[in-house]
XYZ file of N, CA and C in Angstrom:
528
model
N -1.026 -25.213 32.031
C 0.150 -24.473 31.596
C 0.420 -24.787 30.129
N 0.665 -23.862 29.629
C 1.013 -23.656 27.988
C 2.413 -24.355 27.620
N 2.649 -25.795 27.172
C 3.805 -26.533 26.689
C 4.759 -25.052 26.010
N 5.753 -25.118 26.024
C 6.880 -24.172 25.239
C 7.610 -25.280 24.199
N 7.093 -24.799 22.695
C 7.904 -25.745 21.871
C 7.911 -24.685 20.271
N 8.498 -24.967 19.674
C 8.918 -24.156 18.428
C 7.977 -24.668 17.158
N 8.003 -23.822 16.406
C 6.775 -24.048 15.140
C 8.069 -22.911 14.063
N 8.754 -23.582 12.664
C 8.559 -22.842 12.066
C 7.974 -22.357 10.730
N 8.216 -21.396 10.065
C 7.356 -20.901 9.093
C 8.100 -20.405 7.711
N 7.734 -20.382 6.886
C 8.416 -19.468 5.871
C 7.766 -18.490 5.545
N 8.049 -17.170 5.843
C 7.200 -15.712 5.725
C 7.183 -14.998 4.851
N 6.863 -14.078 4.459
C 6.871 -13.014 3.385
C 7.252 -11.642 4.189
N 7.618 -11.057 3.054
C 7.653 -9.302 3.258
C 9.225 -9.733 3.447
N 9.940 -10.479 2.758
C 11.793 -10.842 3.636
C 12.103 -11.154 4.931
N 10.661 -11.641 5.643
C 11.354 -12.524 6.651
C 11.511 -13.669 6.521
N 11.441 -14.088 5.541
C 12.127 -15.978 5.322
C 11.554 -16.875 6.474
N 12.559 -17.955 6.452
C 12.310 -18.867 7.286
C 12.547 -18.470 8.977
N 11.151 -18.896 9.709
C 11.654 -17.833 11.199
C 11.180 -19.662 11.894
N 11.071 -19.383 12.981
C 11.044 -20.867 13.804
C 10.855 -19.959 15.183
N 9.421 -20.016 15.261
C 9.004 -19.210 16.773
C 8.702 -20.006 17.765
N 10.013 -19.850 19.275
C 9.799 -20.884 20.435
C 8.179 -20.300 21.006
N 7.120 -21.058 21.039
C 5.896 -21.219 21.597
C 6.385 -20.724 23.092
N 5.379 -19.856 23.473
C 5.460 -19.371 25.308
C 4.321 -18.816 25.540
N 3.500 -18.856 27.314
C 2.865 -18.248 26.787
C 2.249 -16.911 26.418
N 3.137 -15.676 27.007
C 3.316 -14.625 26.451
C 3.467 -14.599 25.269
N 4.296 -15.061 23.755
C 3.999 -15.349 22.873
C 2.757 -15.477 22.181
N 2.379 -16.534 22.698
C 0.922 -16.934 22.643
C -0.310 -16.225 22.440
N -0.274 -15.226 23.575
C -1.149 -14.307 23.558
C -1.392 -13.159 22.856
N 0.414 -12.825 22.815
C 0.338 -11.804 21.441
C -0.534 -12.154 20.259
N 0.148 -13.687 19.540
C -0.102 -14.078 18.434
C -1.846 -13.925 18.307
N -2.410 -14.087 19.354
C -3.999 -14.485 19.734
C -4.830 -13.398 18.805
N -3.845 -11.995 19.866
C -4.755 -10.566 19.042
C -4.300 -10.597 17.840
N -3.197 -10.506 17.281
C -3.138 -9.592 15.971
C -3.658 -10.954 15.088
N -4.076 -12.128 15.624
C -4.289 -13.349 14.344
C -6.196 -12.577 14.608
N -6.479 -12.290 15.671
C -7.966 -11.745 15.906
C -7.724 -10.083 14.625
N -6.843 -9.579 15.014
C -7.001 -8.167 14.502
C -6.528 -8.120 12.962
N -5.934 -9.138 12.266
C -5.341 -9.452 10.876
C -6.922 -10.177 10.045
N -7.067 -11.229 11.287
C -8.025 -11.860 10.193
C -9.616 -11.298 9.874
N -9.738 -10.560 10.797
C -11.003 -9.510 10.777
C -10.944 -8.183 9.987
N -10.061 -8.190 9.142
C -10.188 -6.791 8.229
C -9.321 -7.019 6.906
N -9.465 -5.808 6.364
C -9.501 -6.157 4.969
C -8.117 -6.411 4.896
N -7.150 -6.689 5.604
C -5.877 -7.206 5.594
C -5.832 -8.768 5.221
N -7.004 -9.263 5.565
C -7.055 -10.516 4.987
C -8.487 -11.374 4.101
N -9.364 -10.236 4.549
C -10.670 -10.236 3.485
C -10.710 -9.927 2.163
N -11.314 -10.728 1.391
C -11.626 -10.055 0.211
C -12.820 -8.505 -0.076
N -12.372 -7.198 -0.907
C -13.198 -6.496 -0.480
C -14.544 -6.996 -1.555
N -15.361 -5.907 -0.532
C -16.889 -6.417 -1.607
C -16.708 -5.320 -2.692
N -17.747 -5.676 -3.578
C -17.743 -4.762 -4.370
C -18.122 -3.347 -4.391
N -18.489 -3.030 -3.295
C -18.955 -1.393 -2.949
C -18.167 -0.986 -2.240
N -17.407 -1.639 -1.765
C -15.965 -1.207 -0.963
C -15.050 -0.314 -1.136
N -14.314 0.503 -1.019
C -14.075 1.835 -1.466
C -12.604 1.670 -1.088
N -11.407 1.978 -1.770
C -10.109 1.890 -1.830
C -9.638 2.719 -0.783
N -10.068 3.741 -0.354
C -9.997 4.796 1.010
C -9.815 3.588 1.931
N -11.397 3.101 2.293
C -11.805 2.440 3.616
C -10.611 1.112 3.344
N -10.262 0.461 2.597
C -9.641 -0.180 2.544
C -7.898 0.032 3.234
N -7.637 1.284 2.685
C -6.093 1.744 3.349
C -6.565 2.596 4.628
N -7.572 2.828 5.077
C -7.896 3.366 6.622
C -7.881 2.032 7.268
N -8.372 1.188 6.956
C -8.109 -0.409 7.628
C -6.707 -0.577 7.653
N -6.120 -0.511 6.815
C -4.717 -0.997 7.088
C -4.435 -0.417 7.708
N -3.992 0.632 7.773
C -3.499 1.864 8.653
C -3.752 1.632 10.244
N -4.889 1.399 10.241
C -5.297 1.050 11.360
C -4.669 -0.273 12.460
N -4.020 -1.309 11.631
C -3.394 -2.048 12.317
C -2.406 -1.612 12.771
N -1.695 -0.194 12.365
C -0.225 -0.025 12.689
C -0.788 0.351 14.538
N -1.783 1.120 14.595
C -2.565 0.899 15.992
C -2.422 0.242 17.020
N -3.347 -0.895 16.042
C -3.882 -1.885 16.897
C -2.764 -2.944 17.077
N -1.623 -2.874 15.996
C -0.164 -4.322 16.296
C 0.252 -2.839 17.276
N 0.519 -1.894 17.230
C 1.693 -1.197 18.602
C 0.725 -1.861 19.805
N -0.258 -1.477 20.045
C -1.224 -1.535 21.119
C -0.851 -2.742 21.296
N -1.149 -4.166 21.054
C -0.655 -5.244 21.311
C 0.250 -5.580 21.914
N 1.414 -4.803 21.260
C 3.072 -5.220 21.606
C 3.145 -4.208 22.862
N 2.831 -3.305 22.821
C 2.824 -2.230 24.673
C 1.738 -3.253 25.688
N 0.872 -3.445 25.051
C 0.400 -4.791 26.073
C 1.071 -6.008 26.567
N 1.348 -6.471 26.037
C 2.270 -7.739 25.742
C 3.633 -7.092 26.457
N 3.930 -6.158 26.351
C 5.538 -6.094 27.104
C 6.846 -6.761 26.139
N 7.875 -6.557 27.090
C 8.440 -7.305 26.651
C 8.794 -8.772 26.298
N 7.848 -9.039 26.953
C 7.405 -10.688 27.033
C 6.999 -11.061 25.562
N 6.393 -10.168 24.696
C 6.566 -10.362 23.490
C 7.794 -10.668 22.374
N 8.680 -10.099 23.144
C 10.377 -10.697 22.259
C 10.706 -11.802 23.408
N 11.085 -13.019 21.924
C 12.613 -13.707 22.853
C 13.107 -13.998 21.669
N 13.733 -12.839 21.297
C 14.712 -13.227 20.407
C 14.376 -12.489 18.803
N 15.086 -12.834 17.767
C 14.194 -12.127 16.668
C 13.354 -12.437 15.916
N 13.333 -13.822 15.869
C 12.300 -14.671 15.605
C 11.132 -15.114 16.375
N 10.536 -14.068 17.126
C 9.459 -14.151 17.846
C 8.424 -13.537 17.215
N 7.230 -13.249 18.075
C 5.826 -12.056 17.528
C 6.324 -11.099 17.432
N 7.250 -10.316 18.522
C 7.260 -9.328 18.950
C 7.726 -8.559 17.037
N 9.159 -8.885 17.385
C 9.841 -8.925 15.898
C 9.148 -9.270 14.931
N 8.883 -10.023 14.694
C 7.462 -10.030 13.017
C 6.523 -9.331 13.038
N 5.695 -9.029 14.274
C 5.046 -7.856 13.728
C 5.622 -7.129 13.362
N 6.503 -6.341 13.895
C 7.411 -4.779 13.757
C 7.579 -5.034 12.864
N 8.284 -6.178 11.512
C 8.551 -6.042 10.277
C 7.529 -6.262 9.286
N 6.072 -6.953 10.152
C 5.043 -6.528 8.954
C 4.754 -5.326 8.915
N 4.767 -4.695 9.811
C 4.132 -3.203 9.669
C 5.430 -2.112 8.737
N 6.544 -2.814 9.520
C 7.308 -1.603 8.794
C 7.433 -2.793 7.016
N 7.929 -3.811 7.228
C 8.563 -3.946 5.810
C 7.141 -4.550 4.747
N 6.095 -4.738 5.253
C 4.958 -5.185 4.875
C 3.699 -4.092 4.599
N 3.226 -3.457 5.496
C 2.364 -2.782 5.113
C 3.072 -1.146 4.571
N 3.627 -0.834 5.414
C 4.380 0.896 5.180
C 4.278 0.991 3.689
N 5.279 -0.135 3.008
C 5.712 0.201 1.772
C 4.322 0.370 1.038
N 3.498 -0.457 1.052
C 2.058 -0.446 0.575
C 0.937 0.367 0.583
N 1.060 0.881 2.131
C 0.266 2.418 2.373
C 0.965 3.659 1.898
N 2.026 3.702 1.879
C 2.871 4.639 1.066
C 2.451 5.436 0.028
N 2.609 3.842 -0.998
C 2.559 4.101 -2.089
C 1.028 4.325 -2.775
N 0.022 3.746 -2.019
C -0.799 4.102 -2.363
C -1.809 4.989 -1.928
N -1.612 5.392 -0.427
C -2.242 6.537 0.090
C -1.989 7.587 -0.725
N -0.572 7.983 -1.099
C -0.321 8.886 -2.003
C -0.780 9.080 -3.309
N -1.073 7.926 -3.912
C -1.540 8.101 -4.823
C -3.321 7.783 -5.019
N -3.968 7.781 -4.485
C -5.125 7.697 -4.258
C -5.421 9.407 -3.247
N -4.781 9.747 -2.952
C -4.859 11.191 -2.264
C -4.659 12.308 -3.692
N -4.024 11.691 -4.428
C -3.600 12.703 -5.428
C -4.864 13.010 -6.591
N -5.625 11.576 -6.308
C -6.324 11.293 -7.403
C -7.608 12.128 -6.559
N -7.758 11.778 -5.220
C -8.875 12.127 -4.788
C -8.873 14.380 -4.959
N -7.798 15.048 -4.361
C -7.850 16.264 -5.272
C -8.227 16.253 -6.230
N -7.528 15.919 -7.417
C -7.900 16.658 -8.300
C -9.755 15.618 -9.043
N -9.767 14.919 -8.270
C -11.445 14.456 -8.543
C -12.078 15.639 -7.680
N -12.032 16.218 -6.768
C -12.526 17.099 -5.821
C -12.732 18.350 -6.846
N -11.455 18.941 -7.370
C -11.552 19.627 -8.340
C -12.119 19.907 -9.373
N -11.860 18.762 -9.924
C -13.149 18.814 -11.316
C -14.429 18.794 -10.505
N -14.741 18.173 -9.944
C -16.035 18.288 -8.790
C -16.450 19.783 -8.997
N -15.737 20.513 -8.629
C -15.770 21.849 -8.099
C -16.349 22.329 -8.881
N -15.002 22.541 -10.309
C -15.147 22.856 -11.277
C -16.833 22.862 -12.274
N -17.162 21.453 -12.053
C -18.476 20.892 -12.775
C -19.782 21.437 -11.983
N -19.380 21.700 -10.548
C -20.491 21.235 -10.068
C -20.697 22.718 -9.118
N -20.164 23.396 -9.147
C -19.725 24.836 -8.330
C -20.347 24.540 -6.421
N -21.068 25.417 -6.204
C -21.755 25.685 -5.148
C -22.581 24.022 -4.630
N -22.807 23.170 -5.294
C -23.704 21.948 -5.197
C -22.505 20.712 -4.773
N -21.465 21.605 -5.057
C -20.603 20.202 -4.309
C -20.447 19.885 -3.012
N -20.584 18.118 -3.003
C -21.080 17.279 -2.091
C -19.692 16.697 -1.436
N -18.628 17.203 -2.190
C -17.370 16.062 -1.702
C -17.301 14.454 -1.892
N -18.136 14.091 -2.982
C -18.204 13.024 -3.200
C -17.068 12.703 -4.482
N -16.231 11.913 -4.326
C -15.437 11.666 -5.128
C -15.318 9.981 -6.043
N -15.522 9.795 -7.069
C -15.753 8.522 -7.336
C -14.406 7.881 -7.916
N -14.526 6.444 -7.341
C -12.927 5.617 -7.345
C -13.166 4.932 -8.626
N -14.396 4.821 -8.984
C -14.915 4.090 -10.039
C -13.817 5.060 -11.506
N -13.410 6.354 -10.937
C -12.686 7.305 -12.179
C -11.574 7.150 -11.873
N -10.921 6.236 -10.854
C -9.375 6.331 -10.586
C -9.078 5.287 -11.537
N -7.954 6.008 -12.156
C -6.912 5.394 -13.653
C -6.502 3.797 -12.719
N -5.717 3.938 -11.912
C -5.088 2.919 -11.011
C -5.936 2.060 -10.022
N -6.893 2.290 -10.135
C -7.484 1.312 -8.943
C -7.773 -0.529 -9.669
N -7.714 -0.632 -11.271
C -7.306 -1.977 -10.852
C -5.918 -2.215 -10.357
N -4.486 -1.697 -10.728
C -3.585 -1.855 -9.936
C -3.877 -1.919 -8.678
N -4.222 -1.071 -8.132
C -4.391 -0.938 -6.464
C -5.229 -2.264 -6.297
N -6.567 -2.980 -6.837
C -6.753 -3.650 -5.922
C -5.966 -5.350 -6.480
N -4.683 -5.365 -7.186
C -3.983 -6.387 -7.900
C -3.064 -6.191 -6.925
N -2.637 -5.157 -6.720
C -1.348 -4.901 -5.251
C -2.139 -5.435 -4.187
N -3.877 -4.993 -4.031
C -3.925 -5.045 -2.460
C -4.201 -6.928 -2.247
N -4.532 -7.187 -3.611
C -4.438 -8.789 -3.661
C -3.261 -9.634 -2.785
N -2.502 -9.035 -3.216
C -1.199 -9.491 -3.328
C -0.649 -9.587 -2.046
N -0.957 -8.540 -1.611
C -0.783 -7.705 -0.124
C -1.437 -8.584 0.888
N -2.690 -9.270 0.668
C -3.467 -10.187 1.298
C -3.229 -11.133 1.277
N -2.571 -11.657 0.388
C -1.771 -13.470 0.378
C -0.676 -13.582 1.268
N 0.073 -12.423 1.117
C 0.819 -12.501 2.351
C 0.416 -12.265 3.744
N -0.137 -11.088 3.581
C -0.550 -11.182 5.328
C -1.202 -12.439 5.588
N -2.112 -13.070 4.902
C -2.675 -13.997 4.748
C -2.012 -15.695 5.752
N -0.489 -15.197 4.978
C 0.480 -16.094 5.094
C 1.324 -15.505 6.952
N 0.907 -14.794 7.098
C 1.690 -14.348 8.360
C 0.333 -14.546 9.466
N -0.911 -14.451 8.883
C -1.824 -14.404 9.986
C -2.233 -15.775 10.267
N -2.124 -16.640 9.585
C -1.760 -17.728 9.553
C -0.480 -18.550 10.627
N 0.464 -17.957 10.651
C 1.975 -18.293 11.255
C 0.665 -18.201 13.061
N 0.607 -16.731 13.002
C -0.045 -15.997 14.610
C -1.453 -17.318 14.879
N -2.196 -17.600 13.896
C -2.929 -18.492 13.962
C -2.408 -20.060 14.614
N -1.567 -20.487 14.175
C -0.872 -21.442 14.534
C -0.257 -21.319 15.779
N 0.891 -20.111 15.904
C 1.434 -20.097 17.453
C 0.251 -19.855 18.519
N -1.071 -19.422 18.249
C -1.426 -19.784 19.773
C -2.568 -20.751 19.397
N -2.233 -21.312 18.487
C -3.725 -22.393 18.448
C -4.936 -22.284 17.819
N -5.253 -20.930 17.681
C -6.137 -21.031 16.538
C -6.375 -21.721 15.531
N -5.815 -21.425 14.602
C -5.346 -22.334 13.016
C -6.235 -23.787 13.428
N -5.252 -24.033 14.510
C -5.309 -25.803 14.519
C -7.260 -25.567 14.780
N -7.472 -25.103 15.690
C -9.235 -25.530 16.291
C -9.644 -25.102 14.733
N -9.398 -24.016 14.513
C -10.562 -23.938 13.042
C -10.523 -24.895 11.987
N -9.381 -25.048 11.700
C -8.912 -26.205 10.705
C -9.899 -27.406 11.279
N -9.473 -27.941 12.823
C -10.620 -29.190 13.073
C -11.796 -28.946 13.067
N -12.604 -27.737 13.401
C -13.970 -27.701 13.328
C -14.264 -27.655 11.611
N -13.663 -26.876 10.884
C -14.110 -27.333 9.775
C -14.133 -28.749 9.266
N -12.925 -29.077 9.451
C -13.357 -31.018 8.613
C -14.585 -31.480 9.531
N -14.813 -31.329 10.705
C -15.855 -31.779 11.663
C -17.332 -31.827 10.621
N -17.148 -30.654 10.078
C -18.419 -30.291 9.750
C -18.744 -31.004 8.553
């Protein structure tokens, strides 16, 4: 049986200091999304052929895969507001939203009118290939998506810790 005891954290995205009672419904939440955070570019660095699209289709994609979690999980995922249940819901809404927002939109805007000149240049032979390598903003974008990753970084971390992860990896590494 899974001890019930509290761990807290200081978070990003304005959730401050939270202090999550350990359970093990809790637990299990924390399990996936520390599996589904730390496996994509939410907390990877991208490579260099990596494409600013695939990068915000990844994100996007957690809003998915954290609902899916939390409809799994039940309500057994809240006790209280300082639980999983509640921090996810505010990474996605106060953490990622603002971020896919702003830059889906503007990487959509860029990708038209690259399509366009495409067109324009290339008439009948166009491939739909659009290059990011010509977007004005993509070092911003990947200085935001930096940024964006230290924090989740910092929250996948918290999920790492409430069910135990963190701790085994942390010991197998010094092991080694």
């Amino acid at each position: 049986m899974f001890k019930v005891d509290s761990i807290s954290f200081n978070l990003p995205f304005g959730l401050g200091g939270v202090s999550i009672q350990r359970s093990e419904p809790q637990r299990r939440a924390a399990w996936v999304l520390y599996v589904q955070l730390s496996t994509r570019v939410a907390t990877q660095r991208l490579d260099q052929e990596a494409s600013a699209r695939e990068a915000l289709t990844s994100l996007y994609n957690l809003f998915t895969s954290v609902r899916q979690t939390l409809l799994d999980v039940g309500p057994d995922a809240v006790a209280g507001p300082e639980s999983v249940g509640p921090l996810a819901i505010r990474l996605l809404n106060d953490g990622l939203r603002p971020f896919l927002t702003k830059w889906h939109s503007e990487l959509s805007a860029f990708e038209d009118e690259e399509a366009l000149r495409l067109a324009r240049e290339l008439g009948p032979q166009l491939k739909g290939n659009q290059h990011e390598s010509r977007w004005d903003a993509q070092d911003e974008f990947l200085e935001a998506l930096d940024n964006l990753q230290t924090n989740l970084r910092a929250i996948t971390h918290a999920f790492g810790v409430v069910c135990d992860a963190e701790l085994r990896t942390t010991k197998e590494q010094e092991a080694k």
